[in-house]
């Protein structure tokens, strides 16, 4: 597979064309941002962990029947993925109140919901990724009703699969963000990444944060937390 010109550079990844028009190469960086790019930094080794973790989780999801963009891991930081048109929605699934949910609705962090909940925001940096409902998404022409139903259904199934998996690693899946894309034939697949950058992951016993909140909130031990969560995954898969 030939790595051709860079098509796009995001906050945490670069995307390259390949000699196959249907495939792209994603290259993970150590750069970290938070608060819509206001806070910037580096988390040493993050690119390797996020690449490898996202790939392992996507392969588990594929096995469980969720279609994803994953094709093949090429190196520590590089992965071959299917080219998709990203649906400009950030899909957030929550099991426990935290972050913007706690702030917006005045519910203390750590309250466990009776049932998982979901929200969407419009993936638009210039507007600060505003929260929207599915009827707004339809009015804006971001996705069709059928696509939104499919995305919601996948998102809740992904939550059940990942929650159960992380529980086996002694980790509580608090919340996470997903992005979906359309293949050329219109099929919806899971895209982007699933990593400590995009999930809240708490040690089940100690409630220690093992995710990007350590960076966002200046809690220290950021690199150690990423290494610890990756270790839990690798050890789980080895047994
Ligand atoms: N999230 C993300 N990208 C974003 C916003 C949120 O990956 O642009 C993830 C975040 O890591 C967390 C979940 O989505 O696991 C819910 O985030 P929240 O809405 O609470 O926002 P935050 O408190 O991070 O601003």
GROMACS .gro file of C-alpha atoms and ligand atoms in nm:
model
  264
    1UNK     CA    1   0.000   0.000   0.000
    2UNK     CA    2   0.148   0.332  -0.111
    3UNK     CA    3   0.115   0.637   0.115
    4UNK     CA    4   0.045   0.934  -0.112
    5UNK     CA    5  -0.037   1.302  -0.042
    6UNK     CA    6  -0.176   1.429   0.287
    7UNK     CA    7  -0.546   1.506   0.245
    8UNK     CA    8  -0.623   1.643   0.586
    9UNK     CA    9  -0.464   1.724   0.919
   10UNK     CA   10  -0.685   1.717   1.225
   11UNK     CA   11  -0.609   1.780   1.592
   12UNK     CA   12  -0.488   1.426   1.665
   13UNK     CA   13  -0.450   1.258   1.325
   14UNK     CA   14  -0.332   1.309   0.970
   15UNK     CA   15  -0.506   1.144   0.678
   16UNK     CA   16  -0.327   1.039   0.359
   17UNK     CA   17  -0.444   0.919   0.018
   18UNK     CA   18  -0.327   0.579  -0.109
   19UNK     CA   19  -0.298   0.428  -0.455
   20UNK     CA   20  -0.644   0.276  -0.394
   21UNK     CA   21  -0.912   0.550  -0.418
   22UNK     CA   22  -1.132   0.360  -0.170
   23UNK     CA   23  -0.867   0.344   0.104
   24UNK     CA   24  -0.694   0.601   0.324
   25UNK     CA   25  -0.410   0.591   0.575
   26UNK     CA   26  -0.464   0.748   0.917
   27UNK     CA   27  -0.151   0.855   1.107
   28UNK     CA   28  -0.194   0.921   1.482
   29UNK     CA   29  -0.007   1.210   1.648
   30UNK     CA   30   0.083   1.277   2.012
   31UNK     CA   31  -0.083   1.621   1.997
   32UNK     CA   32  -0.366   1.677   2.240
   33UNK     CA   33  -0.625   1.953   2.244
   34UNK     CA   34  -0.923   2.026   2.465
   35UNK     CA   35  -1.198   2.286   2.498
   36UNK     CA   36  -1.243   2.323   2.122
   37UNK     CA   37  -0.869   2.369   2.065
   38UNK     CA   38  -0.816   2.631   2.338
   39UNK     CA   39  -0.588   2.402   2.541
   40UNK     CA   40  -0.299   2.245   2.353
   41UNK     CA   41  -0.031   1.999   2.456
   42UNK     CA   42   0.150   1.675   2.387
   43UNK     CA   43   0.086   1.337   2.541
   44UNK     CA   44   0.399   1.139   2.469
   45UNK     CA   45   0.321   0.799   2.316
   46UNK     CA   46  -0.051   0.873   2.282
   47UNK     CA   47  -0.056   0.825   1.905
   48UNK     CA   48   0.070   0.469   1.936
   49UNK     CA   49  -0.177   0.381   2.213
   50UNK     CA   50  -0.477   0.540   2.043
   51UNK     CA   51  -0.397   0.371   1.712
   52UNK     CA   52  -0.354   0.027   1.866
   53UNK     CA   53  -0.645   0.058   2.109
   54UNK     CA   54  -0.889   0.189   1.849
   55UNK     CA   55  -0.793  -0.091   1.611
   56UNK     CA   56  -0.839  -0.363   1.873
   57UNK     CA   57  -1.177  -0.223   1.980
   58UNK     CA   58  -1.297  -0.184   1.621
   59UNK     CA   59  -1.203  -0.546   1.549
   60UNK     CA   60  -1.403  -0.659   1.852
   61UNK     CA   61  -1.699  -0.455   1.729
   62UNK     CA   62  -1.669  -0.602   1.377
   63UNK     CA   63  -1.679  -0.951   1.530
   64UNK     CA   64  -1.995  -0.851   1.713
   65UNK     CA   65  -2.155  -0.739   1.385
   66UNK     CA   66  -2.089  -0.364   1.380
   67UNK     CA   67  -1.946  -0.247   1.045
   68UNK     CA   68  -1.642  -0.019   1.081
   69UNK     CA   69  -1.393   0.160   0.856
   70UNK     CA   70  -1.102  -0.053   0.988
   71UNK     CA   71  -0.902  -0.246   0.729
   72UNK     CA   72  -0.553  -0.319   0.864
   73UNK     CA   73  -0.293  -0.185   1.107
   74UNK     CA   74   0.014  -0.079   0.908
   75UNK     CA   75   0.251   0.036   1.182
   76UNK     CA   76   0.258   0.163   1.540
   77UNK     CA   77   0.085   0.486   1.438
   78UNK     CA   78  -0.066   0.408   1.097
   79UNK     CA   79  -0.384   0.230   0.996
   80UNK     CA   80  -0.545   0.157   0.663
   81UNK     CA   81  -0.914   0.250   0.664
   82UNK     CA   82  -1.201   0.261   0.417
   83UNK     CA   83  -1.261   0.606   0.272
   84UNK     CA   84  -1.593   0.736   0.400
   85UNK     CA   85  -1.783   1.063   0.391
   86UNK     CA   86  -1.807   1.154   0.758
   87UNK     CA   87  -2.160   1.226   0.882
   88UNK     CA   88  -2.102   1.561   1.057
   89UNK     CA   89  -2.247   1.447   1.389
   90UNK     CA   90  -2.067   1.372   1.713
   91UNK     CA   91  -2.262   1.092   1.875
   92UNK     CA   92  -2.216   1.083   2.252
   93UNK     CA   93  -2.334   0.787   2.458
   94UNK     CA   94  -2.337   0.817   2.836
   95UNK     CA   95  -2.378   0.565   3.116
   96UNK     CA   96  -2.279   0.794   3.402
   97UNK     CA   97  -2.313   1.173   3.442
   98UNK     CA   98  -1.985   1.356   3.375
   99UNK     CA   99  -1.830   1.646   3.184
  100UNK     CA  100  -2.059   1.870   2.986
  101UNK     CA  101  -2.368   1.669   3.088
  102UNK     CA  102  -2.303   1.737   3.457
  103UNK     CA  103  -2.232   2.103   3.389
  104UNK     CA  104  -2.528   2.161   3.159
  105UNK     CA  105  -2.792   1.986   3.366
  106UNK     CA  106  -2.649   2.032   3.716
  107UNK     CA  107  -2.612   1.663   3.791
  108UNK     CA  108  -2.315   1.559   4.002
  109UNK     CA  109  -2.042   1.360   3.823
  110UNK     CA  110  -2.066   0.990   3.892
  111UNK     CA  111  -2.444   0.949   3.904
  112UNK     CA  112  -2.521   0.622   3.723
  113UNK     CA  113  -2.815   0.645   3.483
  114UNK     CA  114  -3.085   0.381   3.499
  115UNK     CA  115  -3.045   0.349   3.121
  116UNK     CA  116  -2.775   0.477   2.887
  117UNK     CA  117  -2.853   0.805   2.716
  118UNK     CA  118  -2.742   0.962   2.389
  119UNK     CA  119  -2.691   1.307   2.242
  120UNK     CA  120  -2.574   1.453   1.916
  121UNK     CA  121  -2.372   1.760   1.836
  122UNK     CA  122  -2.308   1.923   1.503
  123UNK     CA  123  -1.944   1.851   1.410
  124UNK     CA  124  -1.845   2.207   1.325
  125UNK     CA  125  -1.540   2.361   1.493
  126UNK     CA  126  -1.628   2.717   1.385
  127UNK     CA  127  -1.960   2.687   1.572
  128UNK     CA  128  -1.805   2.502   1.868
  129UNK     CA  129  -1.981   2.169   1.798
  130UNK     CA  130  -2.327   2.282   1.918
  131UNK     CA  131  -2.563   2.030   2.074
  132UNK     CA  132  -2.861   1.947   1.851
  133UNK     CA  133  -3.154   1.710   1.835
  134UNK     CA  134  -3.223   1.468   1.554
  135UNK     CA  135  -3.489   1.693   1.402
  136UNK     CA  136  -3.231   1.972   1.384
  137UNK     CA  137  -2.989   1.730   1.217
  138UNK     CA  138  -3.261   1.653   0.963
  139UNK     CA  139  -3.343   2.023   0.908
  140UNK     CA  140  -2.973   2.095   0.850
  141UNK     CA  141  -2.957   1.807   0.601
  142UNK     CA  142  -2.679   1.633   0.798
  143UNK     CA  143  -2.835   1.287   0.775
  144UNK     CA  144  -3.160   1.120   0.673
  145UNK     CA  145  -3.409   0.980   0.925
  146UNK     CA  146  -3.305   0.627   0.831
  147UNK     CA  147  -2.937   0.708   0.881
  148UNK     CA  148  -3.006   0.868   1.219
  149UNK     CA  149  -3.204   0.561   1.334
  150UNK     CA  150  -2.924   0.331   1.215
  151UNK     CA  151  -2.659   0.542   1.391
  152UNK     CA  152  -2.856   0.546   1.717
  153UNK     CA  153  -2.906   0.170   1.703
  154UNK     CA  154  -2.535   0.106   1.638
  155UNK     CA  155  -2.431   0.354   1.910
  156UNK     CA  156  -2.634   0.178   2.182
  157UNK     CA  157  -2.513  -0.165   2.067
  158UNK     CA  158  -2.152  -0.043   2.066
  159UNK     CA  159  -2.208   0.082   2.421
  160UNK     CA  160  -2.327  -0.261   2.539
  161UNK     CA  161  -2.030  -0.436   2.374
  162UNK     CA  162  -1.767  -0.191   2.502
  163UNK     CA  163  -1.919  -0.162   2.850
  164UNK     CA  164  -1.904  -0.540   2.891
  165UNK     CA  165  -1.551  -0.557   2.753
  166UNK     CA  166  -1.413  -0.280   2.976
  167UNK     CA  167  -1.588  -0.430   3.280
  168UNK     CA  168  -1.378  -0.744   3.226
  169UNK     CA  169  -1.069  -0.518   3.244
  170UNK     CA  170  -1.178  -0.361   3.573
  171UNK     CA  171  -1.274  -0.041   3.392
  172UNK     CA  172  -1.603   0.149   3.393
  173UNK     CA  173  -1.710   0.302   3.061
  174UNK     CA  174  -1.858   0.637   3.166
  175UNK     CA  175  -1.921   0.797   2.826
  176UNK     CA  176  -1.774   0.821   2.477
  177UNK     CA  177  -1.800   0.993   2.141
  178UNK     CA  178  -1.848   0.816   1.809
  179UNK     CA  179  -1.840   0.930   1.448
  180UNK     CA  180  -1.994   0.747   1.157
  181UNK     CA  181  -1.930   0.764   0.784
  182UNK     CA  182  -2.093   0.666   0.456
  183UNK     CA  183  -1.929   0.422   0.218
  184UNK     CA  184  -1.970   0.502  -0.155
  185UNK     CA  185  -2.281   0.278  -0.163
  186UNK     CA  186  -2.435   0.472   0.127
  187UNK     CA  187  -2.376   0.208   0.394
  188UNK     CA  188  -2.320   0.358   0.741
  189UNK     CA  189  -2.002   0.240   0.918
  190UNK     CA  190  -1.830   0.336   1.241
  191UNK     CA  191  -1.531   0.565   1.166
  192UNK     CA  192  -1.283   0.792   1.348
  193UNK     CA  193  -1.136   0.640   1.668
  194UNK     CA  194  -1.226   0.488   2.004
  195UNK     CA  195  -0.953   0.574   2.253
  196UNK     CA  196  -0.886   0.743   2.589
  197UNK     CA  197  -0.914   1.071   2.391
  198UNK     CA  198  -1.276   0.996   2.308
  199UNK     CA  199  -1.396   0.790   2.607
  200UNK     CA  200  -1.418   0.845   2.980
  201UNK     CA  201  -1.274   0.535   3.145
  202UNK     CA  202  -1.261   0.502   3.525
  203UNK     CA  203  -1.092   0.232   3.728
  204UNK     CA  204  -1.391   0.041   3.864
  205UNK     CA  205  -1.247   0.001   4.216
  206UNK     CA  206  -1.075   0.336   4.276
  207UNK     CA  207  -1.268   0.554   4.024
  208UNK     CA  208  -0.928   0.682   3.909
  209UNK     CA  209  -0.957   0.853   3.570
  210UNK     CA  210  -0.771   0.666   3.295
  211UNK     CA  211  -0.848   0.901   3.005
  212UNK     CA  212  -0.806   1.248   2.859
  213UNK     CA  213  -0.972   1.417   3.158
  214UNK     CA  214  -0.627   1.393   3.323
  215UNK     CA  215  -0.504   1.631   3.050
  216UNK     CA  216  -0.819   1.849   3.034
  217UNK     CA  217  -0.823   1.900   3.412
  218UNK     CA  218  -0.444   1.909   3.475
  219UNK     CA  219  -0.461   1.607   3.704
  220UNK     CA  220  -0.109   1.487   3.618
  221UNK     CA  221  -0.007   1.133   3.533
  222UNK     CA  222  -0.149   1.166   3.182
  223UNK     CA  223   0.102   0.937   3.006
  224UNK     CA  224   0.078   0.680   3.290
  225UNK     CA  225  -0.301   0.672   3.260
  226UNK     CA  226  -0.286   0.606   2.884
  227UNK     CA  227  -0.023   0.335   2.941
  228UNK     CA  228  -0.231   0.177   3.221
  229UNK     CA  229  -0.552   0.158   3.018
  230UNK     CA  230  -0.364   0.007   2.722
  231UNK     CA  231  -0.202  -0.247   2.956
  232UNK     CA  232  -0.544  -0.354   3.085
  233UNK     CA  233  -0.661  -0.414   2.729
  234UNK     CA  234  -0.349  -0.604   2.623
  235UNK     CA  235  -0.351  -0.820   2.937
  236UNK     CA  236  -0.720  -0.898   2.890
  237UNK     CA  237  -0.663  -1.004   2.529
  238UNK     CA  238  -0.364  -1.217   2.626
  239UNK     CA  239  -0.565  -1.431   2.868
  240LIG     N1  240  -1.572   1.384   2.343
  240LIG     C1  241  -1.485   1.375   2.236
  240LIG     N2  242  -1.471   1.484   2.152
  240LIG     C2  243  -1.540   1.598   2.170
  240LIG     C3  244  -1.629   1.607   2.278
  240LIG     C4  245  -1.643   1.499   2.363
  240LIG     O1  246  -1.422   1.273   2.214
  240LIG     O2  247  -1.523   1.692   2.090
  240LIG     C5  248  -1.589   1.268   2.432
  240LIG     C6  249  -1.526   1.293   2.569
  240LIG     O3  250  -1.397   1.239   2.576
  240LIG     C7  251  -1.619   1.217   2.662
  240LIG     C8  252  -1.754   1.220   2.591
  240LIG     O4  253  -1.726   1.250   2.456
  240LIG     O5  254  -1.579   1.082   2.674
  240LIG     C9  255  -1.850   1.321   2.648
  240LIG     O6  256  -1.787   1.447   2.653
  240LIG     P1  257  -1.861   1.575   2.712
  240LIG     O7  258  -1.978   1.610   2.628
  240LIG     O8  259  -1.887   1.553   2.857
  240LIG     O9  260  -1.762   1.693   2.685
  240LIG     P2  261  -1.637   1.749   2.766
  240LIG    O10  262  -1.673   1.746   2.910
  240LIG    O11  263  -1.526   1.657   2.728
  240LIG    O12  264  -1.625   1.885   2.708
   0.00000   0.00000   0.00000
